């Protein structure tokens, strides 16, 4: 669930951090409220400094549709203060995605 809290913090309190990394966030949680409210949340957070957001989704069917939907929302809305990258990882599972993607997440996030 840690990935969920990363996305929640980015959407609701973006001033907290400059870099956000979420691996397989459980966006189904709380009736998908973070996905459902993403457009409005990103629109309301344009007053903050530039943020970097890297996130990945695995092959877990329960989570994948909502992660993909969040990616599409960000792509469509193009929040002005977020540089982002979505990494689709269909060969990974929830238990393997961290080990498989941590290096590329950190390299992308810290490579300004």
mmCIF file with all atom_site columns, C-alpha atoms in Angstrom:
data_model
loop_
_atom_site.group_PDB
_atom_site.id
_atom_site.type_symbol
_atom_site.label_atom_id
_atom_site.label_alt_id
_atom_site.label_comp_id
_atom_site.label_asym_id
_atom_site.label_entity_id
_atom_site.label_seq_id
_atom_site.pdbx_PDB_ins_code
_atom_site.Cartn_x
_atom_site.Cartn_y
_atom_site.Cartn_z
_atom_site.occupancy
_atom_site.B_iso_or_equiv
_atom_site.pdbx_formal_charge
_atom_site.auth_seq_id
_atom_site.auth_comp_id
_atom_site.auth_asym_id
_atom_site.auth_atom_id
_atom_site.pdbx_PDB_model_num
ATOM 1   C CA . UNK A 1 1   ? 0.000   0.000  0.000   1.00 0.00 ? 1   UNK A CA 1
ATOM 2   C CA . UNK A 1 2   ? 3.010   2.306  0.178   1.00 0.00 ? 2   UNK A CA 1
ATOM 3   C CA . UNK A 1 3   ? 2.576   3.232  -3.490  1.00 0.00 ? 3   UNK A CA 1
ATOM 4   C CA . UNK A 1 4   ? -0.971  4.330  -2.786  1.00 0.00 ? 4   UNK A CA 1
ATOM 5   C CA . UNK A 1 5   ? 0.249   6.758  -0.141  1.00 0.00 ? 5   UNK A CA 1
ATOM 6   C CA . UNK A 1 6   ? 2.826   8.164  -2.561  1.00 0.00 ? 6   UNK A CA 1
ATOM 7   C CA . UNK A 1 7   ? 0.095   8.962  -5.086  1.00 0.00 ? 7   UNK A CA 1
ATOM 8   C CA . UNK A 1 8   ? -2.163  10.308 -2.352  1.00 0.00 ? 8   UNK A CA 1
ATOM 9   C CA . UNK A 1 9   ? 0.567   12.650 -1.116  1.00 0.00 ? 9   UNK A CA 1
ATOM 10  C CA . UNK A 1 10  ? 1.331   13.833 -4.655  1.00 0.00 ? 10  UNK A CA 1
ATOM 11  C CA . UNK A 1 11  ? -2.330  14.599 -5.295  1.00 0.00 ? 11  UNK A CA 1
ATOM 12  C CA . UNK A 1 12  ? -3.333  16.039 -1.931  1.00 0.00 ? 12  UNK A CA 1
ATOM 13  C CA . UNK A 1 13  ? -0.140  17.490 -0.446  1.00 0.00 ? 13  UNK A CA 1
ATOM 14  C CA . UNK A 1 14  ? 2.358   17.887 -3.312  1.00 0.00 ? 14  UNK A CA 1
ATOM 15  C CA . UNK A 1 15  ? 4.435   20.414 -1.404  1.00 0.00 ? 15  UNK A CA 1
ATOM 16  C CA . UNK A 1 16  ? 5.631   17.567 0.843   1.00 0.00 ? 16  UNK A CA 1
ATOM 17  C CA . UNK A 1 17  ? 8.275   16.188 -1.563  1.00 0.00 ? 17  UNK A CA 1
ATOM 18  C CA . UNK A 1 18  ? 9.940   16.991 -4.878  1.00 0.00 ? 18  UNK A CA 1
ATOM 19  C CA . UNK A 1 19  ? 10.259  13.392 -6.093  1.00 0.00 ? 19  UNK A CA 1
ATOM 20  C CA . UNK A 1 20  ? 7.571   10.719 -6.012  1.00 0.00 ? 20  UNK A CA 1
ATOM 21  C CA . UNK A 1 21  ? 8.042   7.032  -6.858  1.00 0.00 ? 21  UNK A CA 1
ATOM 22  C CA . UNK A 1 22  ? 5.152   4.562  -6.742  1.00 0.00 ? 22  UNK A CA 1
ATOM 23  C CA . UNK A 1 23  ? 5.465   0.913  -7.679  1.00 0.00 ? 23  UNK A CA 1
ATOM 24  C CA . UNK A 1 24  ? 2.212   -0.888 -8.282  1.00 0.00 ? 24  UNK A CA 1
ATOM 25  C CA . UNK A 1 25  ? 0.107   1.532  -6.241  1.00 0.00 ? 25  UNK A CA 1
ATOM 26  C CA . UNK A 1 26  ? -3.171  0.055  -4.959  1.00 0.00 ? 26  UNK A CA 1
ATOM 27  C CA . UNK A 1 27  ? -5.336  2.665  -6.672  1.00 0.00 ? 27  UNK A CA 1
ATOM 28  C CA . UNK A 1 28  ? -8.393  0.444  -6.320  1.00 0.00 ? 28  UNK A CA 1
ATOM 29  C CA . UNK A 1 29  ? -8.394  1.353  -2.615  1.00 0.00 ? 29  UNK A CA 1
ATOM 30  C CA . UNK A 1 30  ? -11.157 3.595  -1.261  1.00 0.00 ? 30  UNK A CA 1
ATOM 31  C CA . UNK A 1 31  ? -13.389 3.081  -4.292  1.00 0.00 ? 31  UNK A CA 1
ATOM 32  C CA . UNK A 1 32  ? -10.639 4.370  -6.638  1.00 0.00 ? 32  UNK A CA 1
ATOM 33  C CA . UNK A 1 33  ? -10.970 7.878  -5.200  1.00 0.00 ? 33  UNK A CA 1
ATOM 34  C CA . UNK A 1 34  ? -7.455  8.968  -6.192  1.00 0.00 ? 34  UNK A CA 1
ATOM 35  C CA . UNK A 1 35  ? -8.094  8.045  -9.815  1.00 0.00 ? 35  UNK A CA 1
ATOM 36  C CA . UNK A 1 36  ? -11.610 9.470  -9.823  1.00 0.00 ? 36  UNK A CA 1
ATOM 37  C CA . UNK A 1 37  ? -10.413 12.774 -8.367  1.00 0.00 ? 37  UNK A CA 1
ATOM 38  C CA . UNK A 1 38  ? -7.044  12.985 -10.120 1.00 0.00 ? 38  UNK A CA 1
ATOM 39  C CA . UNK A 1 39  ? -8.050  15.631 -12.679 1.00 0.00 ? 39  UNK A CA 1
ATOM 40  C CA . UNK A 1 40  ? -9.371  17.950 -10.010 1.00 0.00 ? 40  UNK A CA 1
ATOM 41  C CA . UNK A 1 41  ? -6.504  17.248 -7.609  1.00 0.00 ? 41  UNK A CA 1
ATOM 42  C CA . UNK A 1 42  ? -3.858  17.987 -10.243 1.00 0.00 ? 42  UNK A CA 1
ATOM 43  C CA . UNK A 1 43  ? -5.716  21.086 -11.400 1.00 0.00 ? 43  UNK A CA 1
ATOM 44  C CA . UNK A 1 44  ? -5.789  22.422 -7.830  1.00 0.00 ? 44  UNK A CA 1
ATOM 45  C CA . UNK A 1 45  ? -2.063  21.880 -7.296  1.00 0.00 ? 45  UNK A CA 1
ATOM 46  C CA . UNK A 1 46  ? -0.550  24.055 -9.993  1.00 0.00 ? 46  UNK A CA 1
ATOM 47  C CA . UNK A 1 47  ? 0.815   26.576 -7.501  1.00 0.00 ? 47  UNK A CA 1
ATOM 48  C CA . UNK A 1 48  ? 3.550   24.204 -6.306  1.00 0.00 ? 48  UNK A CA 1
ATOM 49  C CA . UNK A 1 49  ? 7.093   23.854 -7.615  1.00 0.00 ? 49  UNK A CA 1
ATOM 50  C CA . UNK A 1 50  ? 7.891   21.263 -10.268 1.00 0.00 ? 50  UNK A CA 1
ATOM 51  C CA . UNK A 1 51  ? 7.522   17.671 -9.074  1.00 0.00 ? 51  UNK A CA 1
ATOM 52  C CA . UNK A 1 52  ? 8.893   14.465 -10.588 1.00 0.00 ? 52  UNK A CA 1
ATOM 53  C CA . UNK A 1 53  ? 6.604   11.441 -10.538 1.00 0.00 ? 53  UNK A CA 1
ATOM 54  C CA . UNK A 1 54  ? 7.712   7.976  -11.658 1.00 0.00 ? 54  UNK A CA 1
ATOM 55  C CA . UNK A 1 55  ? 5.307   5.099  -11.305 1.00 0.00 ? 55  UNK A CA 1
ATOM 56  C CA . UNK A 1 56  ? 5.041   1.525  -12.501 1.00 0.00 ? 56  UNK A CA 1
ATOM 57  C CA . UNK A 1 57  ? 2.367   -1.096 -12.832 1.00 0.00 ? 57  UNK A CA 1
ATOM 58  C CA . UNK A 1 58  ? 2.763   -4.866 -12.813 1.00 0.00 ? 58  UNK A CA 1
ATOM 59  C CA . UNK A 1 59  ? 0.607   -7.642 -14.214 1.00 0.00 ? 59  UNK A CA 1
ATOM 60  C CA . UNK A 1 60  ? -1.691  -7.682 -11.164 1.00 0.00 ? 60  UNK A CA 1
ATOM 61  C CA . UNK A 1 61  ? -5.187  -7.520 -12.620 1.00 0.00 ? 61  UNK A CA 1
ATOM 62  C CA . UNK A 1 62  ? -6.720  -5.840 -9.574  1.00 0.00 ? 62  UNK A CA 1
ATOM 63  C CA . UNK A 1 63  ? -4.403  -2.833 -9.843  1.00 0.00 ? 63  UNK A CA 1
ATOM 64  C CA . UNK A 1 64  ? -3.411  -2.521 -13.503 1.00 0.00 ? 64  UNK A CA 1
ATOM 65  C CA . UNK A 1 65  ? -6.585  -0.879 -14.882 1.00 0.00 ? 65  UNK A CA 1
ATOM 66  C CA . UNK A 1 66  ? -6.470  1.938  -12.340 1.00 0.00 ? 66  UNK A CA 1
ATOM 67  C CA . UNK A 1 67  ? -2.742  2.555  -12.766 1.00 0.00 ? 67  UNK A CA 1
ATOM 68  C CA . UNK A 1 68  ? -3.211  2.708  -16.533 1.00 0.00 ? 68  UNK A CA 1
ATOM 69  C CA . UNK A 1 69  ? -6.161  5.060  -16.081 1.00 0.00 ? 69  UNK A CA 1
ATOM 70  C CA . UNK A 1 70  ? -4.089  7.394  -13.908 1.00 0.00 ? 70  UNK A CA 1
ATOM 71  C CA . UNK A 1 71  ? -1.404  7.402  -16.586 1.00 0.00 ? 71  UNK A CA 1
ATOM 72  C CA . UNK A 1 72  ? -3.989  8.359  -19.212 1.00 0.00 ? 72  UNK A CA 1
ATOM 73  C CA . UNK A 1 73  ? -5.379  11.134 -17.017 1.00 0.00 ? 73  UNK A CA 1
ATOM 74  C CA . UNK A 1 74  ? -1.924  12.629 -16.535 1.00 0.00 ? 74  UNK A CA 1
ATOM 75  C CA . UNK A 1 75  ? -1.171  12.307 -20.246 1.00 0.00 ? 75  UNK A CA 1
ATOM 76  C CA . UNK A 1 76  ? -4.434  14.052 -21.161 1.00 0.00 ? 76  UNK A CA 1
ATOM 77  C CA . UNK A 1 77  ? -4.409  16.722 -18.472 1.00 0.00 ? 77  UNK A CA 1
ATOM 78  C CA . UNK A 1 78  ? -0.654  17.414 -18.654 1.00 0.00 ? 78  UNK A CA 1
ATOM 79  C CA . UNK A 1 79  ? -0.277  19.060 -15.236 1.00 0.00 ? 79  UNK A CA 1
ATOM 80  C CA . UNK A 1 80  ? 2.120   21.967 -15.654 1.00 0.00 ? 80  UNK A CA 1
ATOM 81  C CA . UNK A 1 81  ? 4.079   21.279 -12.490 1.00 0.00 ? 81  UNK A CA 1
ATOM 82  C CA . UNK A 1 82  ? 4.627   17.519 -12.895 1.00 0.00 ? 82  UNK A CA 1
ATOM 83  C CA . UNK A 1 83  ? 7.255   15.805 -14.970 1.00 0.00 ? 83  UNK A CA 1
ATOM 84  C CA . UNK A 1 84  ? 6.219   12.182 -15.043 1.00 0.00 ? 84  UNK A CA 1
ATOM 85  C CA . UNK A 1 85  ? 6.958   8.749  -16.422 1.00 0.00 ? 85  UNK A CA 1
ATOM 86  C CA . UNK A 1 86  ? 4.858   5.616  -16.330 1.00 0.00 ? 86  UNK A CA 1
ATOM 87  C CA . UNK A 1 87  ? 6.620   2.273  -16.648 1.00 0.00 ? 87  UNK A CA 1
ATOM 88  C CA . UNK A 1 88  ? 4.368   -0.596 -17.678 1.00 0.00 ? 88  UNK A CA 1
ATOM 89  C CA . UNK A 1 89  ? 5.905   -3.795 -16.296 1.00 0.00 ? 89  UNK A CA 1
ATOM 90  C CA . UNK A 1 90  ? 3.661   -6.680 -17.485 1.00 0.00 ? 90  UNK A CA 1
ATOM 91  C CA . UNK A 1 91  ? 6.313   -9.311 -16.723 1.00 0.00 ? 91  UNK A CA 1
ATOM 92  C CA . UNK A 1 92  ? 6.415   -8.351 -13.051 1.00 0.00 ? 92  UNK A CA 1
ATOM 93  C CA . UNK A 1 93  ? 4.145   -9.202 -10.168 1.00 0.00 ? 93  UNK A CA 1
ATOM 94  C CA . UNK A 1 94  ? 3.390   -7.146 -7.095  1.00 0.00 ? 94  UNK A CA 1
ATOM 95  C CA . UNK A 1 95  ? 6.034   -9.105 -5.179  1.00 0.00 ? 95  UNK A CA 1
ATOM 96  C CA . UNK A 1 96  ? 8.758   -8.576 -7.811  1.00 0.00 ? 96  UNK A CA 1
ATOM 97  C CA . UNK A 1 97  ? 8.194   -5.073 -9.167  1.00 0.00 ? 97  UNK A CA 1
ATOM 98  C CA . UNK A 1 98  ? 10.254  -3.216 -6.559  1.00 0.00 ? 98  UNK A CA 1
ATOM 99  C CA . UNK A 1 99  ? 13.391  -5.246 -7.125  1.00 0.00 ? 99  UNK A CA 1
ATOM 100 C CA . UNK A 1 100 ? 12.929  -5.120 -10.903 1.00 0.00 ? 100 UNK A CA 1
ATOM 101 C CA . UNK A 1 101 ? 12.357  -1.369 -11.220 1.00 0.00 ? 101 UNK A CA 1
ATOM 102 C CA . UNK A 1 102 ? 14.010  0.407  -8.295  1.00 0.00 ? 102 UNK A CA 1
ATOM 103 C CA . UNK A 1 103 ? 17.156  1.307  -10.209 1.00 0.00 ? 103 UNK A CA 1
ATOM 104 C CA . UNK A 1 104 ? 15.420  2.813  -13.221 1.00 0.00 ? 104 UNK A CA 1
ATOM 105 C CA . UNK A 1 105 ? 12.981  4.634  -10.925 1.00 0.00 ? 105 UNK A CA 1
ATOM 106 C CA . UNK A 1 106 ? 15.791  6.296  -9.004  1.00 0.00 ? 106 UNK A CA 1
ATOM 107 C CA . UNK A 1 107 ? 17.850  7.086  -12.100 1.00 0.00 ? 107 UNK A CA 1
ATOM 108 C CA . UNK A 1 108 ? 14.911  8.728  -13.858 1.00 0.00 ? 108 UNK A CA 1
ATOM 109 C CA . UNK A 1 109 ? 13.674  10.564 -10.759 1.00 0.00 ? 109 UNK A CA 1
ATOM 110 C CA . UNK A 1 110 ? 17.042  12.004 -9.761  1.00 0.00 ? 110 UNK A CA 1
ATOM 111 C CA . UNK A 1 111 ? 18.292  12.759 -13.267 1.00 0.00 ? 111 UNK A CA 1
ATOM 112 C CA . UNK A 1 112 ? 17.232  16.370 -13.563 1.00 0.00 ? 112 UNK A CA 1
#
